[in-house]
């Protein structure tokens, strides 16, 4: 197809709902538009201005009151019903704000659905569907039902479904309307990729001006009329990794569990929610720096290696001690015996304490931690004080207090319902509680 030829041409389109009744609405009035292939068009305007009506008119879902909609050279409203059905199946792929997934079908079945009536081989259909899931980073969701996946994942599924029949045109009606910012970013990244890499023509409806930066052409609509069409100067074809023609990079849509959220508040280095592998060395590093002893870098590495084996691989307490105590020549970390004893004892104290935290029983867990701290620090054991400490710990475990708020309770005088500890001790206890929570995570 020559470059200049329009993929879509709309001539004098009028859509009037409830014509002749008192409820009559002129949803579109004398709309004339031309779109070129491979463009990203955004239809922009306030709620109720006629955006969806325009998109549905292009999709063949709305019959004009008057006027013509030409797609790929054919007036779609002159097609017979079979041709129109085929047009809707193969030429346009639709993505909706509310996803329109079928809840009784699994993700993979939802995606395959558009070809069910098409007589395609089921296995090859599933293969294609899986390749989309893979591309969008949700291959592991294939066998779930829509109700068990997030909004962002649902929209990825519905985009995959729209792509099944290899349409040239993607029509997206406020596809980010129900999504958080990360998922919105991902949907935009996918659409951008489909536009730049797969060369799909995209027509996207939005009322959010933040999305306009993606468009090649912006159709401004108000009260059913096209106010103006803005043609954006073509940008360089840059992927969102900043490279020319670069592949899309999707933001991770990982559910962050409650106990990890709580940690991320306190340990500022801990920002990546994909912590499966990251957290083990992090635990080791944090515990180590807390218990810092004068060691060579090599000894530090060897010690951390042993700690990792203790935390993760079931190295016994005795073996842990022996590995630290053994000379470096003999494969140990080369500590002196008393240092190793003290260090191992401390690590184990935290480790054991951490194992006793049970988030489903925060009161019980808080009581245990109170006992741990009153053994370690000179806290006067009046009922009043122990209650303050227990409450503080319990609220910290429930993430109702931040680390700093917890420390403040330890620090402020009992006349202000605090524990009246000196600042250093308050800091130490607050830090040790965070450390314990960290070790507890996934241990
Ligand atoms: P937008 O998508 O920009 O929010 P729509 O295209 O959905 O706007 O609607 C344009 C106008 O047409 C609105 O006033 C709406 O209430 C009206 N409208 C839309 N669909 C129908 C319908 N099926 N019957 C009657 N009025 C409708
Ligand atoms: Mg709408």
Short mmCIF file of C-alpha atoms and ligand atoms in Angstrom, two decimals:
data_model
loop_
_atom_site.label_atom_id
_atom_site.label_comp_id
_atom_site.label_asym_id
_atom_site.label_seq_id
_atom_site.Cartn_x
_atom_site.Cartn_y
_atom_site.Cartn_z
CA UNK A 1 0.00 0.00 0.00
CA UNK A 2 1.48 3.40 -0.90
CA UNK A 3 2.43 5.46 2.12
CA UNK A 4 0.04 8.30 1.52
CA UNK A 5 -3.06 6.16 1.15
CA UNK A 6 -5.45 6.51 4.03
CA UNK A 7 -6.25 3.41 6.01
CA UNK A 8 -9.37 5.06 7.39
CA UNK A 9 -11.47 7.79 5.88
CA UNK A 10 -14.56 9.15 7.59
CA UNK A 11 -16.91 11.34 5.56
CA UNK A 12 -19.65 13.54 7.01
CA UNK A 13 -20.36 11.09 9.79
CA UNK A 14 -23.41 11.75 11.95
CA UNK A 15 -24.58 9.53 14.76
CA UNK A 16 -27.81 10.50 16.44
CA UNK A 17 -29.15 8.37 19.29
CA UNK A 18 -32.92 8.16 19.87
CA UNK A 19 -33.58 10.21 16.78
CA UNK A 20 -36.81 12.15 16.88
CA UNK A 21 -37.45 11.39 20.55
CA UNK A 22 -37.16 13.86 23.36
CA UNK A 23 -34.07 11.91 24.47
CA UNK A 24 -32.33 12.53 21.15
CA UNK A 25 -28.52 12.94 21.37
CA UNK A 26 -26.33 14.10 18.53
CA UNK A 27 -23.30 12.01 19.52
CA UNK A 28 -21.30 12.82 16.38
CA UNK A 29 -21.85 15.74 14.04
CA UNK A 30 -20.38 16.07 10.55
CA UNK A 31 -17.15 14.30 11.37
CA UNK A 32 -14.53 14.17 8.62
CA UNK A 33 -11.24 12.42 9.34
CA UNK A 34 -8.41 10.71 7.46
CA UNK A 35 -5.88 8.43 9.10
CA UNK A 36 -2.76 6.97 7.56
CA UNK A 37 -1.52 3.42 8.12
CA UNK A 38 0.85 2.77 11.03
CA UNK A 39 -0.16 5.95 12.81
CA UNK A 40 -0.89 6.21 16.48
CA UNK A 41 -4.03 8.28 16.69
CA UNK A 42 -5.43 9.56 19.95
CA UNK A 43 -9.06 10.64 20.15
CA UNK A 44 -9.14 13.14 22.98
CA UNK A 45 -11.97 14.97 24.67
CA UNK A 46 -14.12 15.19 27.81
CA UNK A 47 -16.48 12.49 28.95
CA UNK A 48 -19.62 12.25 26.82
CA UNK A 49 -18.15 14.11 23.82
CA UNK A 50 -18.57 11.16 21.45
CA UNK A 51 -15.19 9.38 21.57
CA UNK A 52 -16.59 5.89 22.09
CA UNK A 53 -19.22 6.49 19.44
CA UNK A 54 -16.48 7.37 16.97
CA UNK A 55 -14.45 4.29 17.87
CA UNK A 56 -17.50 2.04 17.66
CA UNK A 57 -18.34 3.54 14.27
CA UNK A 58 -14.90 2.56 13.02
CA UNK A 59 -15.28 -0.90 14.57
CA UNK A 60 -18.55 -1.44 12.73
CA UNK A 61 -20.42 -1.71 16.02
CA UNK A 62 -22.37 1.49 15.43
CA UNK A 63 -24.34 2.25 12.29
CA UNK A 64 -24.13 5.89 11.23
CA UNK A 65 -27.29 7.94 10.97
CA UNK A 66 -25.63 9.37 7.87
CA UNK A 67 -22.17 9.51 6.36
CA UNK A 68 -19.51 6.94 5.48
CA UNK A 69 -16.71 5.06 7.20
CA UNK A 70 -14.12 3.68 4.78
CA UNK A 71 -11.53 1.27 6.08
CA UNK A 72 -8.85 -0.11 3.75
CA UNK A 73 -10.79 1.27 0.83
CA UNK A 74 -14.18 -0.27 1.61
CA UNK A 75 -17.25 1.45 3.03
CA UNK A 76 -17.82 -0.82 6.00
CA UNK A 77 -21.51 -0.02 6.18
CA UNK A 78 -22.02 -1.32 2.65
CA UNK A 79 -20.62 -4.75 3.55
CA UNK A 80 -23.12 -7.61 3.82
CA UNK A 81 -23.45 -9.18 7.24
CA UNK A 82 -20.88 -11.94 6.58
CA UNK A 83 -18.36 -9.48 5.25
CA UNK A 84 -18.98 -7.18 8.18
CA UNK A 85 -18.49 -10.01 10.65
CA UNK A 86 -15.26 -10.88 8.92
CA UNK A 87 -14.18 -7.25 9.01
CA UNK A 88 -14.77 -7.08 12.74
CA UNK A 89 -12.97 -10.37 13.27
CA UNK A 90 -9.88 -9.80 11.16
CA UNK A 91 -9.29 -6.15 10.45
CA UNK A 92 -9.89 -4.47 13.80
CA UNK A 93 -8.89 -5.63 17.28
CA UNK A 94 -10.68 -3.98 20.20
CA UNK A 95 -9.45 -3.25 23.70
CA UNK A 96 -11.84 -1.87 26.29
CA UNK A 97 -11.53 -0.05 29.59
CA UNK A 98 -13.42 -2.80 31.39
CA UNK A 99 -11.49 -5.61 29.63
CA UNK A 100 -14.60 -7.61 28.58
CA UNK A 101 -13.07 -10.92 29.55
CA UNK A 102 -15.21 -13.99 30.07
CA UNK A 103 -14.91 -14.94 33.72
CA UNK A 104 -15.76 -18.59 33.27
CA UNK A 105 -12.90 -19.09 30.81
CA UNK A 106 -9.23 -19.28 31.70
CA UNK A 107 -6.82 -16.61 30.49
CA UNK A 108 -5.54 -18.74 27.59
CA UNK A 109 -9.08 -19.67 26.53
CA UNK A 110 -10.13 -16.03 26.59
CA UNK A 111 -7.30 -15.17 24.23
CA UNK A 112 -8.05 -18.05 21.85
CA UNK A 113 -11.74 -17.21 21.72
CA UNK A 114 -11.65 -14.90 18.65
CA UNK A 115 -10.56 -17.80 16.48
CA UNK A 116 -13.00 -20.38 17.78
CA UNK A 117 -15.35 -19.69 14.89
CA UNK A 118 -12.50 -19.44 12.52
CA UNK A 119 -11.78 -23.15 12.34
CA UNK A 120 -8.12 -22.77 13.26
CA UNK A 121 -6.28 -25.63 14.87
CA UNK A 122 -6.59 -25.42 18.67
CA UNK A 123 -2.97 -26.31 19.38
CA UNK A 124 -1.55 -23.70 17.03
CA UNK A 125 -4.00 -21.14 18.43
CA UNK A 126 -2.81 -21.86 21.95
CA UNK A 127 0.76 -21.52 20.81
CA UNK A 128 0.11 -18.08 19.38
CA UNK A 129 -1.81 -17.06 22.50
CA UNK A 130 1.07 -18.22 24.69
CA UNK A 131 3.56 -16.25 22.63
CA UNK A 132 1.60 -13.07 23.42
CA UNK A 133 1.49 -13.88 27.13
CA UNK A 134 5.18 -14.46 26.99
CA UNK A 135 5.82 -11.21 25.18
CA UNK A 136 3.77 -9.31 27.76
CA UNK A 137 5.52 -10.98 30.68
CA UNK A 138 2.52 -12.93 32.03
CA UNK A 139 3.17 -16.45 30.70
CA UNK A 140 2.62 -17.80 34.21
CA UNK A 141 -0.97 -16.52 34.29
CA UNK A 142 -2.23 -18.67 31.38
CA UNK A 143 -4.21 -21.13 33.46
CA UNK A 144 -5.77 -18.64 35.85
CA UNK A 145 -9.27 -17.22 35.64
CA UNK A 146 -9.70 -13.48 35.07
CA UNK A 147 -10.92 -12.97 38.63
CA UNK A 148 -7.55 -14.21 39.91
CA UNK A 149 -5.32 -11.76 38.07
CA UNK A 150 -4.67 -8.03 38.48
CA UNK A 151 -6.22 -5.26 36.37
CA UNK A 152 -2.95 -4.67 34.56
CA UNK A 153 -2.72 -8.37 33.74
CA UNK A 154 -6.34 -8.40 32.54
CA UNK A 155 -5.63 -5.60 30.14
CA UNK A 156 -2.60 -7.47 28.81
CA UNK A 157 -4.84 -10.48 28.25
CA UNK A 158 -7.41 -8.40 26.44
CA UNK A 159 -4.72 -6.89 24.21
CA UNK A 160 -3.49 -10.40 23.43
CA UNK A 161 -7.07 -11.39 22.55
CA UNK A 162 -7.37 -8.38 20.26
CA UNK A 163 -4.19 -9.45 18.47
CA UNK A 164 -5.15 -13.07 17.84
CA UNK A 165 -6.50 -12.54 14.34
CA UNK A 166 -3.61 -10.28 13.33
CA UNK A 167 -5.69 -7.14 12.82
CA UNK A 168 -4.08 -4.20 11.08
CA UNK A 169 -5.90 -1.78 13.33
CA UNK A 170 -6.12 -1.73 17.12
CA UNK A 171 -9.02 0.23 18.59
CA UNK A 172 -8.53 0.94 22.27
CA UNK A 173 -11.27 2.67 24.26
CA UNK A 174 -9.70 4.19 27.39
CA UNK A 175 -7.63 1.03 27.93
CA UNK A 176 -5.98 2.57 31.01
CA UNK A 177 -9.19 3.81 32.57
CA UNK A 178 -9.21 1.18 35.32
CA UNK A 179 -5.49 0.83 35.87
CA UNK A 180 -2.89 2.09 38.32
CA UNK A 181 0.09 4.07 37.03
CA UNK A 182 2.44 1.12 36.62
CA UNK A 183 -0.10 -0.89 34.66
CA UNK A 184 -0.96 2.17 32.59
CA UNK A 185 2.69 2.52 31.75
CA UNK A 186 2.79 -1.13 30.68
CA UNK A 187 -0.29 -0.88 28.49
CA UNK A 188 1.16 2.18 26.81
CA UNK A 189 4.51 0.41 26.35
CA UNK A 190 2.76 -2.54 24.74
CA UNK A 191 0.68 -0.35 22.43
CA UNK A 192 3.79 1.58 21.51
CA UNK A 193 5.58 -1.66 20.69
CA UNK A 194 2.66 -2.86 18.57
CA UNK A 195 2.76 0.44 16.73
CA UNK A 196 6.51 0.75 16.24
CA UNK A 197 7.53 -2.90 15.87
CA UNK A 198 4.42 -4.62 14.51
CA UNK A 199 3.40 -1.52 12.51
CA UNK A 200 -0.20 -1.64 13.71
CA UNK A 201 -2.39 1.38 13.27
CA UNK A 202 -3.57 2.35 16.76
CA UNK A 203 -6.59 4.44 17.53
CA UNK A 204 -6.82 5.10 21.21
CA UNK A 205 -9.48 7.02 23.08
CA UNK A 206 -8.57 8.92 26.21
CA UNK A 207 -9.63 11.91 28.28
CA UNK A 208 -6.24 12.07 30.02
CA UNK A 209 -3.85 14.62 28.52
CA UNK A 210 -0.85 12.76 29.97
CA UNK A 211 -1.26 10.18 27.20
CA UNK A 212 -1.09 12.66 24.35
CA UNK A 213 2.68 12.49 24.11
CA UNK A 214 2.44 9.08 22.46
CA UNK A 215 0.34 10.20 19.52
CA UNK A 216 1.26 10.91 15.90
CA UNK A 217 -2.12 12.55 15.45
CA UNK A 218 -4.54 13.90 18.01
CA UNK A 219 -8.23 14.31 17.21
CA UNK A 220 -9.75 16.83 19.61
CA UNK A 221 -13.48 16.31 20.06
CA UNK A 222 -16.09 18.33 21.91
CA UNK A 223 -19.87 17.99 21.88
CA UNK A 224 -19.74 15.48 19.03
CA UNK A 225 -17.69 17.74 16.78
CA UNK A 226 -14.07 17.54 15.73
CA UNK A 227 -12.52 20.76 17.01
CA UNK A 228 -9.17 20.23 15.32
CA UNK A 229 -6.71 17.53 14.30
CA UNK A 230 -3.20 17.98 15.55
CA UNK A 231 -0.43 16.29 13.60
CA UNK A 232 2.60 15.65 15.76
CA UNK A 233 5.95 15.83 14.05
CA UNK A 234 7.32 12.31 13.74
CA UNK A 235 9.72 11.50 16.51
CA UNK A 236 12.69 9.25 16.11
CA UNK A 237 11.74 5.65 16.52
CA UNK A 238 13.02 5.18 20.02
CA UNK A 239 12.10 2.30 22.29
CA UNK A 240 11.44 2.95 25.94
CA UNK A 241 14.91 1.65 26.73
CA UNK A 242 16.12 4.79 24.95
CA UNK A 243 17.62 2.89 22.02
CA UNK A 244 16.61 3.25 18.42
CA UNK A 245 14.15 0.53 17.59
CA UNK A 246 14.66 -0.76 21.10
CA UNK A 247 12.41 -3.45 22.54
CA UNK A 248 9.79 -2.58 25.06
CA UNK A 249 10.67 -2.94 28.69
CA UNK A 250 7.71 -3.57 30.93
CA UNK A 251 7.56 -2.52 34.54
CA UNK A 252 7.31 -5.46 36.90
CA UNK A 253 3.80 -5.97 38.18
CA UNK A 254 4.72 -7.94 41.25
CA UNK A 255 2.34 -8.04 44.17
CA UNK A 256 4.38 -6.80 47.11
CA UNK A 257 3.45 -8.76 50.22
CA UNK A 258 2.64 -6.87 53.41
CA UNK A 259 5.71 -7.96 55.32
CA UNK A 260 7.96 -6.86 52.47
CA UNK A 261 6.25 -3.46 52.17
CA UNK A 262 7.00 -2.96 55.81
CA UNK A 263 10.67 -3.74 55.21
CA UNK A 264 10.89 -1.47 52.20
CA UNK A 265 9.93 1.44 54.45
CA UNK A 266 12.93 0.88 56.68
CA UNK A 267 15.68 -0.45 54.46
CA UNK A 268 16.09 2.16 51.81
CA UNK A 269 18.32 0.05 49.57
CA UNK A 270 15.53 -2.48 49.36
CA UNK A 271 13.58 -1.02 46.50
CA UNK A 272 13.24 -3.79 43.97
CA UNK A 273 10.06 -5.73 44.63
CA UNK A 274 11.51 -8.72 42.82
CA UNK A 275 13.29 -9.87 45.92
CA UNK A 276 13.33 -13.64 45.63
CA UNK A 277 17.07 -13.79 45.03
CA UNK A 278 17.97 -10.34 46.26
CA UNK A 279 16.87 -10.69 49.81
CA UNK A 280 19.26 -13.40 50.94
CA UNK A 281 22.47 -11.39 50.40
CA UNK A 282 20.66 -8.34 51.73
CA UNK A 283 19.85 -10.06 55.00
CA UNK A 284 23.42 -11.12 55.31
CA UNK A 285 24.78 -7.67 54.54
CA UNK A 286 22.52 -5.91 56.99
CA UNK A 287 23.11 -8.34 59.80
CA UNK A 288 26.79 -8.21 59.17
CA UNK A 289 27.12 -4.45 59.11
CA UNK A 290 25.21 -4.30 62.36
CA UNK A 291 27.52 -6.73 64.04
CA UNK A 292 30.58 -5.22 62.36
CA UNK A 293 33.89 -6.53 63.54
CA UNK A 294 37.41 -5.69 62.39
CA UNK A 295 37.99 -8.10 59.54
CA UNK A 296 39.69 -8.16 56.18
CA UNK A 297 37.52 -7.97 53.07
CA UNK A 298 38.30 -11.57 52.39
CA UNK A 299 37.18 -12.55 55.85
CA UNK A 300 34.05 -10.49 55.37
CA UNK A 301 33.25 -12.44 52.21
CA UNK A 302 33.98 -15.79 53.82
CA UNK A 303 31.87 -14.89 56.82
CA UNK A 304 28.98 -13.78 54.70
CA UNK A 305 29.22 -16.97 52.71
CA UNK A 306 28.88 -18.98 55.90
CA UNK A 307 25.97 -16.82 57.04
CA UNK A 308 24.23 -17.38 53.76
CA UNK A 309 24.64 -21.10 54.25
CA UNK A 310 23.29 -20.75 57.77
CA UNK A 311 20.26 -18.67 56.69
CA UNK A 312 19.41 -20.60 53.57
CA UNK A 313 21.03 -23.99 53.41
CA UNK A 314 20.48 -25.41 56.83
CA UNK A 315 24.07 -25.13 58.01
CA UNK A 316 23.91 -26.04 61.72
CA UNK A 317 24.81 -23.55 64.44
CA UNK A 318 27.83 -25.62 65.33
CA UNK A 319 29.06 -25.82 61.73
CA UNK A 320 28.47 -22.10 61.39
CA UNK A 321 30.66 -21.43 64.39
CA UNK A 322 33.34 -23.81 63.13
CA UNK A 323 33.48 -22.22 59.70
CA UNK A 324 34.12 -18.83 61.29
CA UNK A 325 36.58 -20.17 63.79
CA UNK A 326 38.61 -22.19 61.28
CA UNK A 327 41.71 -20.48 59.85
CA UNK A 328 41.53 -19.05 56.36
CA UNK A 329 44.22 -21.52 55.19
CA UNK A 330 41.96 -24.35 56.23
CA UNK A 331 38.94 -22.84 54.44
CA UNK A 332 37.44 -20.98 57.41
CA UNK A 333 36.83 -17.27 57.93
CA UNK A 334 39.77 -16.94 60.32
CA UNK A 335 38.10 -15.40 63.36
CA UNK A 336 39.48 -15.69 66.83
CA UNK A 337 37.46 -18.08 68.91
CA UNK A 338 35.82 -15.61 71.28
CA UNK A 339 34.89 -13.26 68.48
CA UNK A 340 33.35 -16.13 66.53
CA UNK A 341 31.42 -17.32 69.58
CA UNK A 342 30.01 -13.89 70.27
CA UNK A 343 29.16 -13.26 66.64
CA UNK A 344 27.45 -16.60 66.09
CA UNK A 345 25.54 -16.17 69.33
CA UNK A 346 24.23 -12.81 68.17
CA UNK A 347 23.29 -14.01 64.71
CA UNK A 348 21.49 -16.97 66.20
CA UNK A 349 19.71 -14.76 68.72
CA UNK A 350 18.25 -12.69 65.90
CA UNK A 351 17.63 -15.67 63.73
CA UNK A 352 15.74 -17.53 66.45
CA UNK A 353 13.80 -14.41 67.32
CA UNK A 354 12.87 -13.91 63.69
CA UNK A 355 11.58 -17.46 63.38
CA UNK A 356 9.15 -16.74 66.19
CA UNK A 357 7.44 -13.84 64.44
CA UNK A 358 4.03 -14.90 63.23
CA UNK A 359 2.17 -12.15 61.40
CA UNK A 360 -1.16 -13.86 61.96
CA UNK A 361 -0.53 -13.64 65.71
CA UNK A 362 1.02 -10.25 66.16
CA UNK A 363 0.18 -9.95 69.86
CA UNK A 364 1.87 -13.24 70.69
CA UNK A 365 4.83 -12.33 68.49
CA UNK A 366 5.11 -8.95 70.19
CA UNK A 367 5.16 -10.60 73.64
CA UNK A 368 8.06 -12.81 72.58
CA UNK A 369 9.98 -9.86 71.24
CA UNK A 370 9.40 -7.96 74.50
CA UNK A 371 11.08 -10.84 76.36
CA UNK A 372 13.93 -10.75 73.87
CA UNK A 373 14.55 -7.06 74.35
CA UNK A 374 14.19 -6.94 78.12
CA UNK A 375 16.88 -9.59 78.34
CA UNK A 376 19.18 -7.54 76.18
CA UNK A 377 18.57 -4.07 77.56
CA UNK A 378 18.08 -2.47 80.96
CA UNK A 379 14.37 -1.76 80.64
CA UNK A 380 12.50 -1.33 83.93
CA UNK A 381 9.96 -4.09 84.04
CA UNK A 382 6.87 -2.29 85.25
CA UNK A 383 3.61 -3.45 83.74
CA UNK A 384 3.04 0.02 82.32
CA UNK A 385 6.37 0.05 80.48
CA UNK A 386 6.13 -3.51 79.21
CA UNK A 387 2.69 -2.69 77.83
CA UNK A 388 4.05 0.33 75.96
CA UNK A 389 6.86 -1.76 74.50
CA UNK A 390 4.53 -4.60 73.56
CA UNK A 391 2.01 -2.26 71.95
CA UNK A 392 4.74 -0.52 70.01
CA UNK A 393 6.16 -3.78 68.70
CA UNK A 394 2.74 -5.12 67.83
CA UNK A 395 1.85 -1.98 65.90
CA UNK A 396 5.19 -2.07 64.12
CA UNK A 397 4.56 -5.69 63.06
CA UNK A 398 1.16 -4.64 61.74
CA UNK A 399 2.88 -1.76 59.95
CA UNK A 400 0.66 0.70 61.78
CA UNK A 401 3.79 2.39 63.07
CA UNK A 402 6.84 3.29 61.01
CA UNK A 403 10.29 2.43 62.23
CA UNK A 404 10.86 6.03 63.29
CA UNK A 405 7.56 6.28 65.12
CA UNK A 406 8.41 3.10 66.99
CA UNK A 407 11.80 4.51 67.95
CA UNK A 408 10.16 7.69 69.16
CA UNK A 409 7.94 5.74 71.53
CA UNK A 410 11.04 4.12 73.00
CA UNK A 411 12.74 7.46 73.30
CA UNK A 412 10.13 9.82 74.71
CA UNK A 413 9.51 10.14 78.45
CA UNK A 414 6.92 8.04 80.25
CA UNK A 415 5.01 11.23 81.06
CA UNK A 416 4.26 11.32 77.31
CA UNK A 417 3.42 7.63 77.15
CA UNK A 418 6.90 6.70 76.04
CA UNK A 419 9.44 4.29 77.46
CA UNK A 420 11.97 6.96 78.42
CA UNK A 421 15.01 5.04 77.19
CA UNK A 422 18.12 6.94 76.25
CA UNK A 423 18.44 7.78 72.59
CA UNK A 424 21.17 5.25 71.81
CA UNK A 425 19.25 2.38 73.35
CA UNK A 426 16.07 3.44 71.59
CA UNK A 427 17.94 3.48 68.29
CA UNK A 428 19.47 0.08 68.92
CA UNK A 429 16.18 -1.57 69.82
CA UNK A 430 14.41 -0.03 66.83
CA UNK A 431 17.20 -1.18 64.57
CA UNK A 432 17.20 -4.66 66.02
CA UNK A 433 13.47 -5.00 65.54
CA UNK A 434 13.81 -4.08 61.87
CA UNK A 435 16.65 -6.53 61.50
CA UNK A 436 14.56 -9.27 63.04
CA UNK A 437 11.68 -8.52 60.69
CA UNK A 438 14.09 -8.61 57.77
CA UNK A 439 15.51 -11.98 58.75
CA UNK A 440 11.97 -13.23 59.23
CA UNK A 441 11.02 -12.39 55.67
CA UNK A 442 10.69 -15.61 53.68
CA UNK A 443 12.89 -17.45 56.14
P1 LIG B 1 -17.47 9.43 25.33
O1 LIG B 1 -16.96 8.09 24.93
O2 LIG B 1 -16.69 10.55 24.77
O3 LIG B 1 -17.58 9.55 26.81
P2 LIG B 1 -19.91 8.54 24.06
O4 LIG B 1 -19.52 8.36 22.63
O5 LIG B 1 -20.01 7.32 24.88
O6 LIG B 1 -18.93 9.60 24.74
O7 LIG B 1 -21.29 9.30 24.14
C1 LIG B 1 -21.59 10.48 23.43
C2 LIG B 1 -22.98 10.94 23.78
O8 LIG B 1 -23.92 9.99 23.32
C3 LIG B 1 -23.21 11.03 25.28
O9 LIG B 1 -24.05 12.11 25.53
C4 LIG B 1 -23.91 9.73 25.62
O10 LIG B 1 -24.75 9.88 26.73
C5 LIG B 1 -24.70 9.47 24.35
N1 LIG B 1 -24.86 8.02 24.09
C6 LIG B 1 -23.87 7.14 23.92
N2 LIG B 1 -24.37 5.93 23.63
C7 LIG B 1 -25.72 6.05 23.61
C8 LIG B 1 -26.81 5.14 23.37
N3 LIG B 1 -26.59 3.85 23.06
N4 LIG B 1 -28.05 5.62 23.46
C9 LIG B 1 -28.28 6.93 23.75
N5 LIG B 1 -27.32 7.84 23.99
C10 LIG B 1 -26.04 7.41 23.92
MG1 LIG B 2 -16.42 6.47 26.16
#
